[in-house]
Amino acid sequence: MSFSFKLATLLYSVCMLLPAAAQAQFARAEDAVEYRNGAFFVMDYHYDRIGDMIKGKIPYDKAVAESDAAIIDALGKLPWHAFTPNSITENSRAKEEIWQQKDKFKAAADKMQGETTKLAAASKTGDLAKLKTAFLATAQTCKECHDTFRKKKK
Amino acid sequence: MSFSFKLATLLYSVCMLLPAAAQAQFARAEDAVEYRNGAFFVMDYHYDRIGDMIKGKIPYDKAVAESDAAIIDALGKLPWHAFTPNSITENSRAKEEIWQQKDKFKAAADKMQGETTKLAAASKTGDLAKLKTAFLATAQTCKECHDTFRKKKK
């Protein structure tokens, strides 16, 4: 059994079992903030790299875009359970609205995950135009959520 | 095609294409540090939760352990390309030895990834004793690498 196949099998369990993993156990608000900031930062890096390809800042490389999109799609499942009640610290730009409008926040998170799945699919086509369309649709969901639920930078 | 199947297919491309993704493009040392700290922090959270199950602090739940181990195994592939030359900041505990002893550092990183793959396999057996063995073996690779390549906390 190849390494890649074994790893794929293991990753499959991430998908199957994510609801089970979505049980928050953060000892401190700072830990919850660091967890979700970490997941978002790693996502952002890979998202920005796809953006750089679309903008022509770096050459388009299907394999890199495909890997980036898959990482984005997988990591996009993780931050949400770390929005534990009252977990706003000096390192967090989370707004109170996250907890005041739980259903709206969940809907925004779900929408983003829907778009990252499409982004991952688009990355596999090798069609830069399709990648761009999915990239912009994903960006729109980021923006919508940030507009309502994230504080502006100081 | 189910959502889980589609996601698994996309995650499969992470495994196939990781070498392609391992091209660092960090504009600043701070970004490289935040990326790798983020990936390690998210890994640690899921690792600690498996540890809590093994120690009996929380009930053993096969599904949670399996998901945690799969996340650890996937994230364990990411931090290494972010150890860009001279990327030591006040937020980094990286030691100069990482760049002075590149082969040794790579061997330590590879060893850890070998053990996280075994951890993910052990998590699927549902056997807590096997999970513990793999958990301790993984912990040992963390420790070995930290002893040589990570500064002590101030």
CSV table of C-alpha atoms in Angstrom, one decimal:
chain,number,residue,atom,x,y,z
A,1,MET,CA,0.0,0.0,0.0
A,2,SER,CA,1.6,3.3,-1.1
A,3,PHE,CA,2.3,6.1,1.3
A,4,SER,CA,-0.1,8.4,-0.6
A,5,PHE,CA,-2.9,5.9,-0.6
A,6,LYS,CA,-2.5,5.3,3.2
A,7,LEU,CA,-2.4,9.1,3.8
A,8,ALA,CA,-5.5,9.6,1.6
A,9,THR,CA,-7.3,6.9,3.6
A,10,LEU,CA,-6.4,8.7,6.8
A,11,LEU,CA,-7.5,12.0,5.5
A,12,TYR,CA,-10.7,10.5,4.5
A,13,SER,CA,-11.4,9.9,8.1
A,14,VAL,CA,-11.0,13.7,8.7
A,15,CYS,CA,-14.0,14.2,6.5
A,16,MET,CA,-16.0,11.4,7.9
A,17,LEU,CA,-15.4,12.4,11.5
A,18,LEU,CA,-15.2,16.1,11.6
A,19,PRO,CA,-18.5,16.5,13.4
A,20,ALA,CA,-17.1,14.3,16.2
A,21,ALA,CA,-13.9,16.5,16.4
A,22,ALA,CA,-15.9,19.6,16.7
A,23,GLN,CA,-15.9,19.5,20.4
A,24,ALA,CA,-14.2,22.4,21.9
A,25,GLN,CA,-11.8,21.9,24.8
A,26,PHE,CA,-9.9,25.0,25.1
A,27,ALA,CA,-8.6,25.7,28.5
A,28,ARG,CA,-8.2,29.4,27.9
A,29,ALA,CA,-9.7,32.0,25.5
A,30,GLU,CA,-6.1,32.7,24.3
A,31,ASP,CA,-5.8,29.1,23.2
A,32,ALA,CA,-9.0,29.2,21.2
A,33,VAL,CA,-7.9,32.5,19.6
A,34,GLU,CA,-4.4,31.1,18.7
A,35,TYR,CA,-6.0,27.9,17.3
A,36,ARG,CA,-8.4,29.7,15.0
A,37,ASN,CA,-5.9,32.4,14.0
A,38,GLY,CA,-3.4,29.6,13.2
A,39,ALA,CA,-5.8,27.8,11.0
A,40,PHE,CA,-6.9,31.0,9.2
A,41,PHE,CA,-3.3,32.1,8.7
A,42,VAL,CA,-2.2,28.8,7.1
A,43,MET,CA,-5.3,29.0,4.9
A,44,ASP,CA,-4.6,32.5,3.9
A,45,TYR,CA,-1.0,31.7,2.8
A,46,HIS,CA,-2.3,29.1,0.4
A,47,TYR,CA,-5.1,31.3,-0.7
A,48,ASP,CA,-2.8,34.2,-1.4
A,49,ARG,CA,-0.6,31.9,-3.5
A,50,ILE,CA,-3.5,31.0,-5.7
A,51,GLY,CA,-4.3,34.7,-5.9
A,52,ASP,CA,-0.7,35.4,-7.0
A,53,MET,CA,-1.1,32.9,-9.8
A,54,ILE,CA,-4.4,34.4,-10.9
A,55,LYS,CA,-2.8,37.9,-10.9
A,56,GLY,CA,0.2,36.6,-12.8
A,57,LYS,CA,2.6,37.5,-10.0
A,58,ILE,CA,3.9,34.0,-10.1
A,59,PRO,CA,3.5,31.4,-12.9
A,60,TYR,CA,0.4,29.3,-12.9
A,61,ASP,CA,1.2,25.8,-11.7
A,62,LYS,CA,-1.8,23.4,-11.7
A,63,ALA,CA,-0.1,21.1,-9.2
A,64,VAL,CA,0.6,23.9,-6.7
A,65,ALA,CA,-2.9,25.4,-7.1
A,66,GLU,CA,-4.5,22.0,-6.6
A,67,SER,CA,-2.5,21.3,-3.4
A,68,ASP,CA,-3.2,24.8,-2.1
A,69,ALA,CA,-6.9,24.5,-2.7
A,70,ALA,CA,-7.1,21.1,-1.1
A,71,ILE,CA,-5.3,22.5,2.0
A,72,ILE,CA,-7.7,25.5,2.1
A,73,ASP,CA,-10.7,23.2,1.8
A,74,ALA,CA,-9.4,20.9,4.6
A,75,LEU,CA,-8.4,23.7,7.0
A,76,GLY,CA,-11.6,25.6,6.3
A,77,LYS,CA,-13.4,23.0,8.4
A,78,LEU,CA,-11.4,23.6,11.5
A,79,PRO,CA,-11.6,27.2,12.9
A,80,TRP,CA,-15.3,27.2,13.8
A,81,HIS,CA,-15.3,25.1,16.9
A,82,ALA,CA,-12.7,27.5,18.4
A,83,PHE,CA,-15.1,30.3,18.5
A,84,THR,CA,-15.9,29.4,22.1
A,85,PRO,CA,-18.1,31.8,24.1
A,86,ASN,CA,-16.5,35.1,25.0
A,87,SER,CA,-13.2,34.1,23.4
A,88,ILE,CA,-12.2,37.6,22.5
A,89,THR,CA,-8.7,38.6,23.4
A,90,GLU,CA,-6.3,41.3,22.4
A,91,ASN,CA,-5.1,39.0,19.6
A,92,SER,CA,-8.6,38.4,18.3
A,93,ARG,CA,-10.5,40.6,15.9
A,94,ALA,CA,-13.8,38.6,16.6
A,95,LYS,CA,-16.8,40.8,17.1
A,96,GLU,CA,-19.6,40.1,19.7
A,97,GLU,CA,-21.9,39.6,16.7
A,98,ILE,CA,-20.5,36.1,16.3
A,99,TRP,CA,-22.3,35.0,19.5
A,100,GLN,CA,-25.2,37.4,19.2
A,101,GLN,CA,-26.1,36.2,15.6
A,102,LYS,CA,-25.0,32.5,15.8
A,103,ASP,CA,-27.2,31.3,13.0
A,104,LYS,CA,-26.0,34.1,10.7
A,105,PHE,CA,-22.3,33.3,11.6
A,106,LYS,CA,-22.8,29.6,11.0
A,107,ALA,CA,-24.5,30.3,7.7
A,108,ALA,CA,-21.5,32.5,6.7
A,109,ALA,CA,-19.0,29.8,7.7
A,110,ASP,CA,-21.0,27.1,5.8
A,111,LYS,CA,-21.1,29.3,2.7
A,112,MET,CA,-17.4,29.7,2.8
A,113,GLN,CA,-16.9,26.0,3.0
A,114,GLY,CA,-19.2,25.5,0.1
A,115,GLU,CA,-17.1,27.8,-2.0
A,116,THR,CA,-13.7,26.3,-0.9
A,117,THR,CA,-15.0,22.9,-2.1
A,118,LYS,CA,-15.8,24.5,-5.4
A,119,LEU,CA,-12.4,26.1,-5.4
A,120,ALA,CA,-10.8,22.7,-4.9
A,121,ALA,CA,-12.8,21.3,-7.7
A,122,ALA,CA,-11.9,24.2,-10.0
A,123,SER,CA,-8.2,23.7,-9.2
A,124,LYS,CA,-8.3,20.2,-10.6
A,125,THR,CA,-9.6,21.3,-14.0
A,126,GLY,CA,-6.4,23.0,-14.9
A,127,ASP,CA,-8.5,25.9,-16.3
A,128,LEU,CA,-7.2,29.2,-14.9
A,129,ALA,CA,-10.4,31.0,-15.8
A,130,LYS,CA,-12.5,28.5,-13.7
A,131,LEU,CA,-10.0,28.8,-10.9
A,132,LYS,CA,-10.3,32.6,-11.0
A,133,THR,CA,-14.1,32.4,-10.8
A,134,ALA,CA,-14.0,30.1,-7.8
A,135,PHE,CA,-11.3,32.2,-6.2
A,136,LEU,CA,-13.4,35.3,-6.4
A,137,ALA,CA,-16.5,33.6,-5.2
A,138,THR,CA,-14.5,32.3,-2.2
A,139,ALA,CA,-13.1,35.8,-1.6
A,140,GLN,CA,-16.6,37.2,-1.6
A,141,THR,CA,-17.6,34.8,1.3
A,142,CYS,CA,-14.5,35.8,3.2
A,143,LYS,CA,-15.4,39.5,2.8
A,144,GLU,CA,-19.1,39.1,3.7
A,145,CYS,CA,-18.2,37.3,6.9
A,146,HIS,CA,-15.4,39.8,7.8
A,147,ASP,CA,-17.6,42.8,7.1
A,148,THR,CA,-20.1,41.6,9.8
A,149,PHE,CA,-18.1,39.6,12.2
A,150,ARG,CA,-14.5,40.9,12.2
A,151,LYS,CA,-13.2,44.1,13.7
A,152,LYS,CA,-11.2,46.4,11.4
A,153,LYS,CA,-7.5,46.5,11.9
A,154,LYS,CA,-6.4,49.2,14.3
B,1,MET,CA,-21.2,12.0,-5.4
B,2,SER,CA,-21.3,12.6,-1.6
B,3,PHE,CA,-19.7,15.6,0.0
B,4,SER,CA,-17.4,13.3,2.0
B,5,PHE,CA,-16.3,11.5,-1.1
B,6,LYS,CA,-15.6,14.7,-2.9
B,7,LEU,CA,-13.6,16.1,0.0
B,8,ALA,CA,-11.7,12.9,0.3
B,9,THR,CA,-10.8,13.1,-3.4
B,10,LEU,CA,-9.6,16.7,-2.9
B,11,LEU,CA,-7.6,15.8,0.2
B,12,TYR,CA,-6.0,13.0,-1.8
B,13,SER,CA,-4.5,15.7,-4.0
B,14,VAL,CA,-2.9,17.2,-0.9
B,15,CYS,CA,-0.9,14.0,-0.5
B,16,MET,CA,0.0,13.7,-4.1
B,17,LEU,CA,1.0,17.2,-4.5
B,18,LEU,CA,2.7,18.2,-1.3
B,19,PRO,CA,6.1,18.3,-2.8
B,20,ALA,CA,4.9,20.9,-5.3
B,21,ALA,CA,3.3,23.0,-2.6
B,22,ALA,CA,6.5,23.0,-0.6
B,23,GLN,CA,7.8,26.1,-2.3
B,24,ALA,CA,8.2,28.9,0.2
B,25,GLN,CA,6.9,32.3,-0.7
B,26,PHE,CA,6.9,34.2,2.5
B,27,ALA,CA,7.3,37.9,2.1
B,28,ARG,CA,8.6,38.4,5.6
B,29,ALA,CA,10.2,36.3,8.3
B,30,GLU,CA,7.3,37.1,10.6
B,31,ASP,CA,4.9,35.5,8.1
B,32,ALA,CA,7.0,32.3,7.9
B,33,VAL,CA,7.0,32.2,11.7
B,34,GLU,CA,3.3,32.8,12.0
B,35,TYR,CA,2.6,30.1,9.4
B,36,ARG,CA,4.6,27.4,11.1
B,37,ASN,CA,3.5,28.4,14.6
B,38,GLY,CA,-0.1,28.2,13.4
B,39,ALA,CA,0.3,24.8,11.9
B,40,PHE,CA,2.1,23.5,15.0
B,41,PHE,CA,-0.5,25.0,17.4
B,42,VAL,CA,-3.4,23.4,15.6
B,43,MET,CA,-1.6,20.1,15.6
B,44,ASP,CA,-0.8,20.4,19.3
B,45,TYR,CA,-4.4,21.0,20.2
B,46,HIS,CA,-5.5,17.7,18.5
B,47,TYR,CA,-2.4,15.9,19.9
B,48,ASP,CA,-3.2,17.1,23.4
B,49,ARG,CA,-6.8,15.9,23.1
B,50,ILE,CA,-5.5,12.4,22.2
B,51,GLY,CA,-3.2,12.7,25.2
B,52,ASP,CA,-6.2,13.6,27.5
B,53,MET,CA,-8.0,10.4,26.3
B,54,ILE,CA,-5.0,8.3,27.0
B,55,LYS,CA,-4.5,9.8,30.5
B,56,GLY,CA,-8.2,9.3,31.2
B,57,LYS,CA,-8.9,13.1,31.6
B,58,ILE,CA,-11.6,12.8,29.0
B,59,PRO,CA,-13.5,9.7,27.8
B,60,TYR,CA,-11.9,7.7,25.0
B,61,ASP,CA,-13.9,8.3,21.8
B,62,LYS,CA,-12.6,6.4,18.8
B,63,ALA,CA,-14.2,8.8,16.3
B,64,VAL,CA,-12.6,11.9,17.9
B,65,ALA,CA,-9.2,10.2,18.3
B,66,GLU,CA,-9.3,9.1,14.6
B,67,SER,CA,-10.2,12.6,13.4
B,68,ASP,CA,-7.6,14.2,15.7
B,69,ALA,CA,-4.9,11.8,14.4
B,70,ALA,CA,-5.8,12.4,10.8
B,71,ILE,CA,-5.6,16.2,11.3
B,72,ILE,CA,-2.2,15.8,13.0
B,73,ASP,CA,-0.9,13.6,10.2
B,74,ALA,CA,-2.1,16.1,7.5
B,75,LEU,CA,-0.9,19.2,9.2
B,76,GLY,CA,2.4,17.5,10.0
B,77,LYS,CA,3.4,17.9,6.4
B,78,LEU,CA,3.1,21.7,6.3
B,79,PRO,CA,5.4,23.5,8.7
B,80,TRP,CA,8.7,22.5,7.2
B,81,HIS,CA,8.7,24.7,4.1
B,82,ALA,CA,8.2,27.7,6.4
B,83,PHE,CA,11.6,27.3,8.0
B,84,THR,CA,13.0,29.8,5.5
B,85,PRO,CA,16.6,31.0,5.9
B,86,ASN,CA,17.1,33.3,8.9
B,87,SER,CA,13.4,33.3,9.8
B,88,ILE,CA,14.0,33.8,13.5
B,89,THR,CA,11.8,36.5,15.1
B,90,GLU,CA,10.8,37.3,18.7
B,91,ASN,CA,7.8,35.0,18.2
B,92,SER,CA,10.0,32.1,17.1
B,93,ARG,CA,11.8,29.6,19.3
B,94,ALA,CA,13.7,28.2,16.3
B,95,LYS,CA,17.5,27.7,16.9
B,96,GLU,CA,20.2,28.4,14.4
B,97,GLU,CA,21.0,24.7,14.4
B,98,ILE,CA,18.0,24.2,12.0
B,99,TRP,CA,20.0,25.8,9.2
B,100,GLN,CA,23.4,24.7,10.4
B,101,GLN,CA,22.3,21.0,10.5
B,102,LYS,CA,19.8,20.9,7.7
B,103,ASP,CA,20.1,17.1,7.1
B,104,LYS,CA,19.6,16.4,10.8
B,105,PHE,CA,16.6,18.7,11.0
B,106,LYS,CA,15.1,17.1,7.9
B,107,ALA,CA,15.6,13.7,9.3
B,108,ALA,CA,13.9,14.7,12.6
B,109,ALA,CA,11.0,16.2,10.6
B,110,ASP,CA,10.7,13.0,8.5
B,111,LYS,CA,10.8,10.8,11.6
B,112,MET,CA,7.9,12.7,13.2
B,113,GLN,CA,5.9,12.4,10.0
B,114,GLY,CA,6.5,8.6,10.0
B,115,GLU,CA,5.2,8.4,13.5
B,116,THR,CA,2.1,10.6,12.9
B,117,THR,CA,1.2,8.2,10.1
B,118,LYS,CA,1.5,5.3,12.5
B,119,LEU,CA,-0.6,7.3,15.0
B,120,ALA,CA,-3.3,7.8,12.5
B,121,ALA,CA,-3.3,4.0,11.7
B,122,ALA,CA,-3.4,3.2,15.4
B,123,SER,CA,-6.3,5.5,15.9
B,124,LYS,CA,-8.3,3.5,13.5
B,125,THR,CA,-7.9,0.2,15.4
B,126,GLY,CA,-10.0,1.4,18.3
B,127,ASP,CA,-7.4,-0.1,20.6
B,128,LEU,CA,-6.4,2.4,23.3
B,129,ALA,CA,-3.2,0.5,24.1
B,130,LYS,CA,-2.1,0.8,20.5
B,131,LEU,CA,-3.0,4.4,20.4
B,132,LYS,CA,-1.0,5.0,23.5
B,133,THR,CA,2.1,3.3,22.0
B,134,ALA,CA,1.9,5.4,18.9
B,135,PHE,CA,1.2,8.6,20.9
B,136,LEU,CA,4.3,8.1,23.0
B,137,ALA,CA,6.4,7.3,20.0
B,138,THR,CA,5.2,10.5,18.3
B,139,ALA,CA,5.9,12.4,21.5
B,140,GLN,CA,9.4,11.1,21.5
B,141,THR,CA,10.1,12.5,18.0
B,142,CYS,CA,8.7,15.9,19.1
B,143,LYS,CA,11.0,15.9,22.1
B,144,GLU,CA,14.1,14.8,20.2
B,145,CYS,CA,13.6,17.6,17.6
B,146,HIS,CA,12.8,20.2,20.3
B,147,ASP,CA,15.8,19.3,22.4
B,148,THR,CA,18.1,20.1,19.5
B,149,PHE,CA,16.3,22.7,17.4
B,150,ARG,CA,14.0,24.7,19.7
B,151,LYS,CA,14.9,27.3,22.3
B,152,LYS,CA,13.7,26.8,25.8
B,153,LYS,CA,10.8,29.0,27.0
B,154,LYS,CA,12.0,32.2,28.6
